[in-house]
CSV table of C-alpha atoms in Angstrom, one decimal:
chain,number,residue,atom,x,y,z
A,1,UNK,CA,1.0,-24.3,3.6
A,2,UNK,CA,2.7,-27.1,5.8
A,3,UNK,CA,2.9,-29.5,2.5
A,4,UNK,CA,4.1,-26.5,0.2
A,5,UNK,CA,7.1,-25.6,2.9
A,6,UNK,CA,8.3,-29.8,2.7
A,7,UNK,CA,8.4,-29.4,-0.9
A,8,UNK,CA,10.2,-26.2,-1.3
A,9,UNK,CA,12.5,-27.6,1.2
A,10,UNK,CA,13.2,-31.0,-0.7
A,11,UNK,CA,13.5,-29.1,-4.0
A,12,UNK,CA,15.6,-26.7,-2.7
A,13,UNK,CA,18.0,-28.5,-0.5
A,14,UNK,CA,17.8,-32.0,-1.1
A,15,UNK,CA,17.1,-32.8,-4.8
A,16,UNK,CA,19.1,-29.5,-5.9
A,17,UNK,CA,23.2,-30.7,-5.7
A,18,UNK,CA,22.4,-34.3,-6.6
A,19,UNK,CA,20.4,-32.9,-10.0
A,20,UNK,CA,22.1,-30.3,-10.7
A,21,UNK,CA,25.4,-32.7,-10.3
A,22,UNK,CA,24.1,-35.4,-12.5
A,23,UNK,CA,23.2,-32.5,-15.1
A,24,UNK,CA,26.4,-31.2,-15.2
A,25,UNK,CA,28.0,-34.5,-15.2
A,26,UNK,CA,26.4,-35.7,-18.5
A,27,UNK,CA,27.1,-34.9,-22.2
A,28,UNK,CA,24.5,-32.4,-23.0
A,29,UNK,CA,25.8,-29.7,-24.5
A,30,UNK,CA,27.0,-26.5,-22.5
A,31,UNK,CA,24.2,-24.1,-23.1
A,32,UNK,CA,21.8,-26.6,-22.3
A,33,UNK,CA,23.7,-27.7,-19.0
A,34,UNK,CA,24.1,-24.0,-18.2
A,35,UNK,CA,20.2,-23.2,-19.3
A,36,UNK,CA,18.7,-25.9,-17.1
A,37,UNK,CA,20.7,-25.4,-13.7
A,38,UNK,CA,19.4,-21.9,-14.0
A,39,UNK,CA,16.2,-22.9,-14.5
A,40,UNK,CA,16.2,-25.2,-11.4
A,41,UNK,CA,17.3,-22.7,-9.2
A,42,UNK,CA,14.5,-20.2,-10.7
A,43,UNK,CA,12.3,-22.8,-9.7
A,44,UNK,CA,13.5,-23.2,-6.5
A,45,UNK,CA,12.3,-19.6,-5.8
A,46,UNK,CA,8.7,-20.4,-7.2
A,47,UNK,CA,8.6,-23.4,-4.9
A,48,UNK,CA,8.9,-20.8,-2.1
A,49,UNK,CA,6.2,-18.8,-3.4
A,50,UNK,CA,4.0,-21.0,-2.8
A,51,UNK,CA,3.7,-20.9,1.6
A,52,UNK,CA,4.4,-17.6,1.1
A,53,UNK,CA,1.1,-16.2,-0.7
A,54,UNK,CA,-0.9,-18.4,1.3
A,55,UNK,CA,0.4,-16.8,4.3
A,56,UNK,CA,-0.6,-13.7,2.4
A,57,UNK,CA,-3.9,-15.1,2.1
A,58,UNK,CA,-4.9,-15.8,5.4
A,59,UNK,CA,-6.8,-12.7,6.4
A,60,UNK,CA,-7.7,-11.9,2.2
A,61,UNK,CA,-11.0,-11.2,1.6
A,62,UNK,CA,-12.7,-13.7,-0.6
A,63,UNK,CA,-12.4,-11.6,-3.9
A,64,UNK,CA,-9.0,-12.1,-3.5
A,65,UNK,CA,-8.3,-15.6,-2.0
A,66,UNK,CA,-10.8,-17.5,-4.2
A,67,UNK,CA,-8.6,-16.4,-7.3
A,68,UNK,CA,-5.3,-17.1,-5.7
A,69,UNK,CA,-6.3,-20.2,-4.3
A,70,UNK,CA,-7.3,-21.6,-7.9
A,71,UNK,CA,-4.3,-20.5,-9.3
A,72,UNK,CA,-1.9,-22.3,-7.0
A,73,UNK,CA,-4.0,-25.7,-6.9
A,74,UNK,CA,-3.6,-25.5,-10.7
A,75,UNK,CA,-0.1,-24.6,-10.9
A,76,UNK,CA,0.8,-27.5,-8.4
A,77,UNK,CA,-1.6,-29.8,-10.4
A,78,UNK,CA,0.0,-29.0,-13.4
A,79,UNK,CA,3.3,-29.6,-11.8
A,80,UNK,CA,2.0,-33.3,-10.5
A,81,UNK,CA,1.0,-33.8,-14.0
A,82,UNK,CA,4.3,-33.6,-15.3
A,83,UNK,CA,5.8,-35.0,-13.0
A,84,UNK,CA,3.5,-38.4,-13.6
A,85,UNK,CA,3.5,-38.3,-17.4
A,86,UNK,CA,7.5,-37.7,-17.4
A,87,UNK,CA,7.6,-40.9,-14.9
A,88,UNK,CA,5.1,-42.7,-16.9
A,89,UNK,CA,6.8,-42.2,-20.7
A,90,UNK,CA,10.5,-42.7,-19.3
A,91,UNK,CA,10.8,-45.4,-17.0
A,92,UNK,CA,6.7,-46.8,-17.2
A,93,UNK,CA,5.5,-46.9,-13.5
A,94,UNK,CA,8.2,-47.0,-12.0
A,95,UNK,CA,9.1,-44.0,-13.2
A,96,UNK,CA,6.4,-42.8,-10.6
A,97,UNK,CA,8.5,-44.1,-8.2
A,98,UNK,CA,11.5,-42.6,-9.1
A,99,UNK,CA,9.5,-38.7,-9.1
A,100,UNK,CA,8.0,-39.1,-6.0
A,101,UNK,CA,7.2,-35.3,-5.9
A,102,UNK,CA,4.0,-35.6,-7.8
A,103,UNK,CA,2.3,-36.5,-4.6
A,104,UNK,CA,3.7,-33.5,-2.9
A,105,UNK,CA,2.2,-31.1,-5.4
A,106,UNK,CA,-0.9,-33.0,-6.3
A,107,UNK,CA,-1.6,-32.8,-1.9
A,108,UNK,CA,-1.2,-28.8,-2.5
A,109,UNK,CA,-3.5,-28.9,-5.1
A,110,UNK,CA,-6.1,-30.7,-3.8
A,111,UNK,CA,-5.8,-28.7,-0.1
A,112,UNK,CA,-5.4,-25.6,-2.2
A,113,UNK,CA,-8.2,-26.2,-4.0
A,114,UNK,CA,-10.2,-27.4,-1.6
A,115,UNK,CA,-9.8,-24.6,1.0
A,116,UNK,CA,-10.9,-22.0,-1.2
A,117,UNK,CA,-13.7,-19.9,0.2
A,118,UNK,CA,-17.2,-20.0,-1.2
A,119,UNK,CA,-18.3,-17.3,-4.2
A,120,UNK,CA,-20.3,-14.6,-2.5
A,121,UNK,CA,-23.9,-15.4,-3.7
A,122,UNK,CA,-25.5,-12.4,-6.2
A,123,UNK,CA,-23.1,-10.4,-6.1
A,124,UNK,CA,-21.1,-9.2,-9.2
A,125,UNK,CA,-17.0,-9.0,-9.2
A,126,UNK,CA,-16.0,-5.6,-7.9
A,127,UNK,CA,-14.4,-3.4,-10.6
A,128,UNK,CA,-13.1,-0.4,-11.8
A,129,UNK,CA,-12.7,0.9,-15.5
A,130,UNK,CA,-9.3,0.2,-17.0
A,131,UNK,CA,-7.9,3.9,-18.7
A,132,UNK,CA,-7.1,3.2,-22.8
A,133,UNK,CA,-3.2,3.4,-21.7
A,134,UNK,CA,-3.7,0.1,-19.6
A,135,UNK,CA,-6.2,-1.8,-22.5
A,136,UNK,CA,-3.0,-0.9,-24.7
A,137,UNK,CA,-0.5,-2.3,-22.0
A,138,UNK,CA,-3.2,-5.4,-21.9
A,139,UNK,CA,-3.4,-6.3,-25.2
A,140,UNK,CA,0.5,-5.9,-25.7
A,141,UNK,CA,0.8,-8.1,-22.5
A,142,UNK,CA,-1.4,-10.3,-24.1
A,143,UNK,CA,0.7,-10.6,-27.3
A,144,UNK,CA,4.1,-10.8,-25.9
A,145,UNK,CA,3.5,-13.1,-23.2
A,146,UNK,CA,1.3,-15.4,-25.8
A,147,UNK,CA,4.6,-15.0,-28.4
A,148,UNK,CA,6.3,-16.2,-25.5
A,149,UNK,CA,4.5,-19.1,-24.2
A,150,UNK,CA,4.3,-20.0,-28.0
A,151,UNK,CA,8.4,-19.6,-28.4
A,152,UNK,CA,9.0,-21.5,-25.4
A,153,UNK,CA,6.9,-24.4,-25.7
A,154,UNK,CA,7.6,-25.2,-29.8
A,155,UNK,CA,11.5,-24.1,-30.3
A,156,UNK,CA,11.9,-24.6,-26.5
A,157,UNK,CA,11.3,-28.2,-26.1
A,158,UNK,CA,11.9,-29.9,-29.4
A,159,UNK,CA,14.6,-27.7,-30.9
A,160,UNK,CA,16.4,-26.6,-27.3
A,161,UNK,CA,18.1,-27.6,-23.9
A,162,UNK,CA,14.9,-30.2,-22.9
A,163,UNK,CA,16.4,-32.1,-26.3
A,164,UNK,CA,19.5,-31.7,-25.3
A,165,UNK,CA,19.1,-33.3,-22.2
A,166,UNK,CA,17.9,-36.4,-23.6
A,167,UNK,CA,20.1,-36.8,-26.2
A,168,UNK,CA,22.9,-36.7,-23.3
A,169,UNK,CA,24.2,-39.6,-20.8
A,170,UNK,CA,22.8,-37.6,-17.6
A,171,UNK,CA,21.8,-40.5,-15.1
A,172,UNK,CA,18.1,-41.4,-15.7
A,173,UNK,CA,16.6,-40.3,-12.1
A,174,UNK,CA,17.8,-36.9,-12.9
A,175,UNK,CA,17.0,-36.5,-16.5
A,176,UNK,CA,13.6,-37.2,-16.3
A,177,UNK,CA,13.8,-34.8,-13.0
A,178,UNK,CA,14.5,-32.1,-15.5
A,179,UNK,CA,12.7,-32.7,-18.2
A,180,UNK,CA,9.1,-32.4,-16.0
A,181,UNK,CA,10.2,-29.5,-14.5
A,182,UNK,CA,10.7,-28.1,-18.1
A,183,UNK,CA,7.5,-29.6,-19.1
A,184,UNK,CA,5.8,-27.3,-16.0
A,185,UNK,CA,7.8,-24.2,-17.2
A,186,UNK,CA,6.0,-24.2,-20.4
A,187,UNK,CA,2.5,-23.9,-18.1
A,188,UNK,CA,4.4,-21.4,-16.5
A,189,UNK,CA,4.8,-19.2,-19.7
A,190,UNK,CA,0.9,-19.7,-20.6
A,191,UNK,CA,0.0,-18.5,-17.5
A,192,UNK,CA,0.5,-14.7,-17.9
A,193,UNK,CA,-1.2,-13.9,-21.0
A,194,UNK,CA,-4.3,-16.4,-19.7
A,195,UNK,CA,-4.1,-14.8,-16.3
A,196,UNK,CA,-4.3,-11.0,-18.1
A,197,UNK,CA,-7.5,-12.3,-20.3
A,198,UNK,CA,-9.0,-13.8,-16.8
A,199,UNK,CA,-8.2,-10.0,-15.4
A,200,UNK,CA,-11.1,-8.4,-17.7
A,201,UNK,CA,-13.7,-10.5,-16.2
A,202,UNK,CA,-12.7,-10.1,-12.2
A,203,UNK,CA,-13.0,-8.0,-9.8
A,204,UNK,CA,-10.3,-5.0,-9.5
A,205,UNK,CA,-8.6,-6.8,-5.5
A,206,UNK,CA,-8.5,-10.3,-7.0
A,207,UNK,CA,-7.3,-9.1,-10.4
A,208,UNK,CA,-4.3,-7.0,-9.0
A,209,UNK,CA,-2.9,-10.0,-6.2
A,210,UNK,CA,-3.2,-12.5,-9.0
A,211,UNK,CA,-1.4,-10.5,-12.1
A,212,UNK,CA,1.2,-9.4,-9.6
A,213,UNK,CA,1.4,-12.5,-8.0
A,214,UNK,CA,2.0,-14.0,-11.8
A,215,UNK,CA,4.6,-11.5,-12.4
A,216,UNK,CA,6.9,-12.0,-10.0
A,217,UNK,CA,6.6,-15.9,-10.7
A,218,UNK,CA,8.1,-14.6,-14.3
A,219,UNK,CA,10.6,-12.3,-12.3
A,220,UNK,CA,11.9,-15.3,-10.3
A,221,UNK,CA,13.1,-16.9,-13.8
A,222,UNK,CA,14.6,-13.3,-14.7
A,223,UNK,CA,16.5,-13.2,-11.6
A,224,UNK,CA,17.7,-16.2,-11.4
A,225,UNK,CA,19.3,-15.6,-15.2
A,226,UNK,CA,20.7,-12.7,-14.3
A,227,UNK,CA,22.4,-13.7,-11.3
A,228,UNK,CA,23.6,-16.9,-13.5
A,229,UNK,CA,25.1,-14.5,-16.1
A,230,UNK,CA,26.7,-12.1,-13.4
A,231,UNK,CA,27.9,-14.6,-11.1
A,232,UNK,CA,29.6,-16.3,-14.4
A,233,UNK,CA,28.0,-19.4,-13.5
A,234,UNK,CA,26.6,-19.5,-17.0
A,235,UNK,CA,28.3,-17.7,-19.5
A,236,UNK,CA,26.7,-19.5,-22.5
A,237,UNK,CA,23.0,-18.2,-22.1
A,238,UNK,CA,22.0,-15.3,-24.2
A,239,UNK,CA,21.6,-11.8,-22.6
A,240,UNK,CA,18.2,-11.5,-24.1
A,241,UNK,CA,16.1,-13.8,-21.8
A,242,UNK,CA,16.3,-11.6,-18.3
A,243,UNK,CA,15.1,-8.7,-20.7
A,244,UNK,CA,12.2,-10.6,-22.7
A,245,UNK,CA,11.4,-12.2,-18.7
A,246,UNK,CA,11.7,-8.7,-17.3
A,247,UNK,CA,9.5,-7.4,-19.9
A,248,UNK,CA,6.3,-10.0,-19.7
A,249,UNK,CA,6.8,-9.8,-15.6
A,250,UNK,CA,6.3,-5.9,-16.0
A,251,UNK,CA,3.5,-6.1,-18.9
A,252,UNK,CA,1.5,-8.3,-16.8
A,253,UNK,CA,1.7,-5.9,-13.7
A,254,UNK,CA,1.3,-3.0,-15.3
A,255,UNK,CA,-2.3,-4.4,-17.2
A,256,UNK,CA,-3.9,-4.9,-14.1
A,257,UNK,CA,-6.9,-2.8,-12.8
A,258,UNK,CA,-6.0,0.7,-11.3
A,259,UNK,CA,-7.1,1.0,-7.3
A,260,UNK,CA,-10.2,2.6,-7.3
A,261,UNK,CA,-10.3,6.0,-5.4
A,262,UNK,CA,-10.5,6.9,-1.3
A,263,UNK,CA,-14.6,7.3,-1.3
A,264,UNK,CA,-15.1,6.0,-4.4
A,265,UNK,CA,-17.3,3.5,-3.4
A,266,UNK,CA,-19.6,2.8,-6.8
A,267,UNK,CA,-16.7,1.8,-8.2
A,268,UNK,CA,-15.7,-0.7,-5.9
A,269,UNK,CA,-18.8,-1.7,-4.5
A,270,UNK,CA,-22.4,-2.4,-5.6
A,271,UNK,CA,-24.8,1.0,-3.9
A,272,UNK,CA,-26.4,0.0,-0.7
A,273,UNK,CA,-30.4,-0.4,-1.5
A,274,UNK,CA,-30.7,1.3,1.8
């Protein structure tokens, strides 16, 4: 939690105005400039989510904090890989130098990882049954959220503002700054629809915390383009993305596992053999 909160920090207030300066100092065209600020500050707020759910976690039961635990080790390993191969391709290993945050986020992932609790031994994932209106809202989740990653990563990266900003005269430091965090965003997108396929497998606690944990990682990126667009910081983005965002943040909620029932205890629990 200790090493999460230093790197929220140092994204948020000490790599943000230099970036964001450099970005909006270079060439790139206006969309993309407009596209990528937004998306740092989006990221920003999932930076912060991170010491936040593992507060959350600290008195979890193991259903629910093995799960969550996995999913932030791999979401901060992700992020140190991209950080590393961004260094790596744009300024060789000194590039590694110059993105020093891939040791922040590959410590969370390894403490993350590391403190997660151990599986319960022969004893199956708690569940209950999923009504037909919540497979549909699955399989839709599924689809949309997979279109999405799909979109994101192909037209997103070679067609959109990540080739934008390197065709552009933004300082080096900064453009490869950007360019790894968009390389982590497209992780990002895979994660719901792999999350909501993970769901039919677990246990109905660790499902919930970890689809609605998901979705408001999605919502952080809706927010933060709305408040873009209505604070007329970015004029040039489309309307559409807070309402495609909006709409895979609420399809991966709503596709989790109902709560099971006050009593209901075969559904949540194996019977006692007593």
């Amino acid at each position: 939690m200790a090493v999460a909160t230093v790197t929220a920090v140092l994204h948020t207030f000490v790599q943000a105005t230099p970036t964001v300066d450099a970005l909006m100092a270079g060439d790139a065209a206006e969309e993309a400039q407009q596209g990528l600020r937004m998306m740092w500050h989006g990221m920003s707020a999932i930076a912060w989510s991170y010491p936040v759910v593992l507060v959350l976690l600290r008195h979890r039961p193991a259903a629910v904090t093995r799960p969550a635990l996995g999913c932030v080790a791999l979401l901060n390993g992700s992020q140190a890989v991209s950080y590393v191969a961004t260094g790596l391709g744009g300024d060789g290993t000194s590039g590694l130098l110059s993105l020093p945050e891939w040791a922040l986020h590959a410590s969370v992932a390894v403490l993350a990882w590391s403190a997660r609790p151990a599986r319960p031994p022969d004893r199956p994932a708690p569940q209950t049954r999923r009504s037909r209106g919540r497979l549909v809202l699955l399989w839709l989740a599924v689809a949309f959220s997979g279109y999405m990653a799909v979109f994101h990563f192909v037209y997103g990266t070679f067609d959109s503002w990540p080739a934008q900003l390197l065709d552009s005269d933004t300082a080096l430091d900064p453009k490869l700054t950007l360019y790894a965090m968009w390389l982590f965003s497209c992780v990002l997108f895979c994660t719901p629809p792999l999350t909501v396929l993970w769901s039919l497998r677990a246990g109905t606690e660790g499902g919930r915390f970890l689809l609605f944990y998901v979705a408001v990682l999605v919502t952080a990126l809706a927010v933060s383009w709305t408040l873009s667009k209505a604070l007329g910081v970015a004029p040039g983005l489309p309307p559409v993305g807070p309402v495609s965002l909006g709409l895979n943040a609420a399809l991966t909620a709503l596709s989790a596992r109902p709560r099971p029932r006050p009593g209901n205890r075969t559904a949540e629990e194996p019977p006692d053999p007593a």
